[in-house]
Short mmCIF file of C-alpha atoms in Angstrom, two decimals:
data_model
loop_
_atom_site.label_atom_id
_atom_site.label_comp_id
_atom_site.label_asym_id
_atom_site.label_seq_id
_atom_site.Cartn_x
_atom_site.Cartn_y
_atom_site.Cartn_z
CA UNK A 1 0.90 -2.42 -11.44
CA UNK A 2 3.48 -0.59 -13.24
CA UNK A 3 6.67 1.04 -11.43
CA UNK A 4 8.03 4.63 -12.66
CA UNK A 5 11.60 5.14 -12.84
CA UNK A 6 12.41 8.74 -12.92
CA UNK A 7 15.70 10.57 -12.29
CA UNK A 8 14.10 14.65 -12.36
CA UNK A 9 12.98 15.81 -9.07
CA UNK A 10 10.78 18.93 -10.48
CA UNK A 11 6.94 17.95 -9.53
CA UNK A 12 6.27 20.81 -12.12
CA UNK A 13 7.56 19.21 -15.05
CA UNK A 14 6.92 16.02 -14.03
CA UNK A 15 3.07 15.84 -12.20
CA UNK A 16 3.64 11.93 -11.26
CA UNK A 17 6.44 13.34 -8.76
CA UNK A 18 3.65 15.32 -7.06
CA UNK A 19 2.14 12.27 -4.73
CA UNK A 20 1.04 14.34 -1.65
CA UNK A 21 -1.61 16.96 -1.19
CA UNK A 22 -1.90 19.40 0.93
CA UNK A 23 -3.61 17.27 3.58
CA UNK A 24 -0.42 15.46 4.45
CA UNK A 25 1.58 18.56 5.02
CA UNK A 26 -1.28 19.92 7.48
CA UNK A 27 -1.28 16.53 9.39
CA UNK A 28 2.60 16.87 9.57
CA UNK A 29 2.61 20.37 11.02
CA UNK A 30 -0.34 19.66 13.08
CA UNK A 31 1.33 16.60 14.80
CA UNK A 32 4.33 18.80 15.34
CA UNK A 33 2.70 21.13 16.91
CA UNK A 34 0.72 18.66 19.43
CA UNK A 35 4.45 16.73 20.45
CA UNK A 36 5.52 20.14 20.89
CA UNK A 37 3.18 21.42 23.19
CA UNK A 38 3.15 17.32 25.03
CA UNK A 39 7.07 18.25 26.04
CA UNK A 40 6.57 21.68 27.14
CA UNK A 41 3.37 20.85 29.45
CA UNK A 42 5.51 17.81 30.42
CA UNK A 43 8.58 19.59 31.45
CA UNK A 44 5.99 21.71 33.19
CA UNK A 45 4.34 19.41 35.13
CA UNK A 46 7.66 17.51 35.86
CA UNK A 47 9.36 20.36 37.53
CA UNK A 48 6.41 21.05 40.10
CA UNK A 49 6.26 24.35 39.01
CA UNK A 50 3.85 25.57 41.71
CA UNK A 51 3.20 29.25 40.08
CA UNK A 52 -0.40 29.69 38.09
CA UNK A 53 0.70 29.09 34.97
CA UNK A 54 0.21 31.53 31.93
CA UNK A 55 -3.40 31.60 30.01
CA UNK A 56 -1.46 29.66 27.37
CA UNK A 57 -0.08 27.32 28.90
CA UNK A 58 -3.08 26.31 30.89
CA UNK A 59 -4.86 25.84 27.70
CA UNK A 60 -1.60 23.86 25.87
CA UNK A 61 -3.53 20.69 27.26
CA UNK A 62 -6.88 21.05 25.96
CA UNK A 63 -5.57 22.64 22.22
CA UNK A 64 -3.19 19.19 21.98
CA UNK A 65 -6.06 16.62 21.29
CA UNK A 66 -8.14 19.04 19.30
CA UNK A 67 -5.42 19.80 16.97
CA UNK A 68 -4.11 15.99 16.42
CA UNK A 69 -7.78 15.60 15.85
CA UNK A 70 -8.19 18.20 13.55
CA UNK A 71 -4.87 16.97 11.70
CA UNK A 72 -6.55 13.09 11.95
CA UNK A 73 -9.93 14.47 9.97
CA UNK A 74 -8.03 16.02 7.10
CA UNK A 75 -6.34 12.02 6.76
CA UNK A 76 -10.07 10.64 6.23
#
């Protein structure tokens, strides 16, 4: 196995500094996205808010394990 020592941080002139593809960045966002909508469903449901929720936020809890799956496919 050989190590690389580089110093430059410009993936353009140097392609071994470009390690992730998009797939990573799309897993990232996605799992972002799913913690995000997790706290705001959880503050929800913490507060006893006892108003019908919005469309949106009725859905939050169903979009959350599609997404992270989504995100999880684009891993394999």
């Amino acid at each position: 196995m050989n190590e690389i020592t580089n110093t430059r941080h410009n993936h353009l002139i140097d392609p071994t500094m470009h390690v992730w593809g998009w797939e990573i960045p799309l897993y990232l966002f996605l799992g972002g996205l799913v913690a995000g909508v997790m706290i705001l469903t959880g503050i929800r449901f913490l507060r006893g808010q006892t108003r019908e929720p919005s469309r949106a936020m009725a859905l939050m809890p169903w979009v959350a394990p599609v997404a992270i799956s989504v995100g999880m496919f684009f891993l394999w």
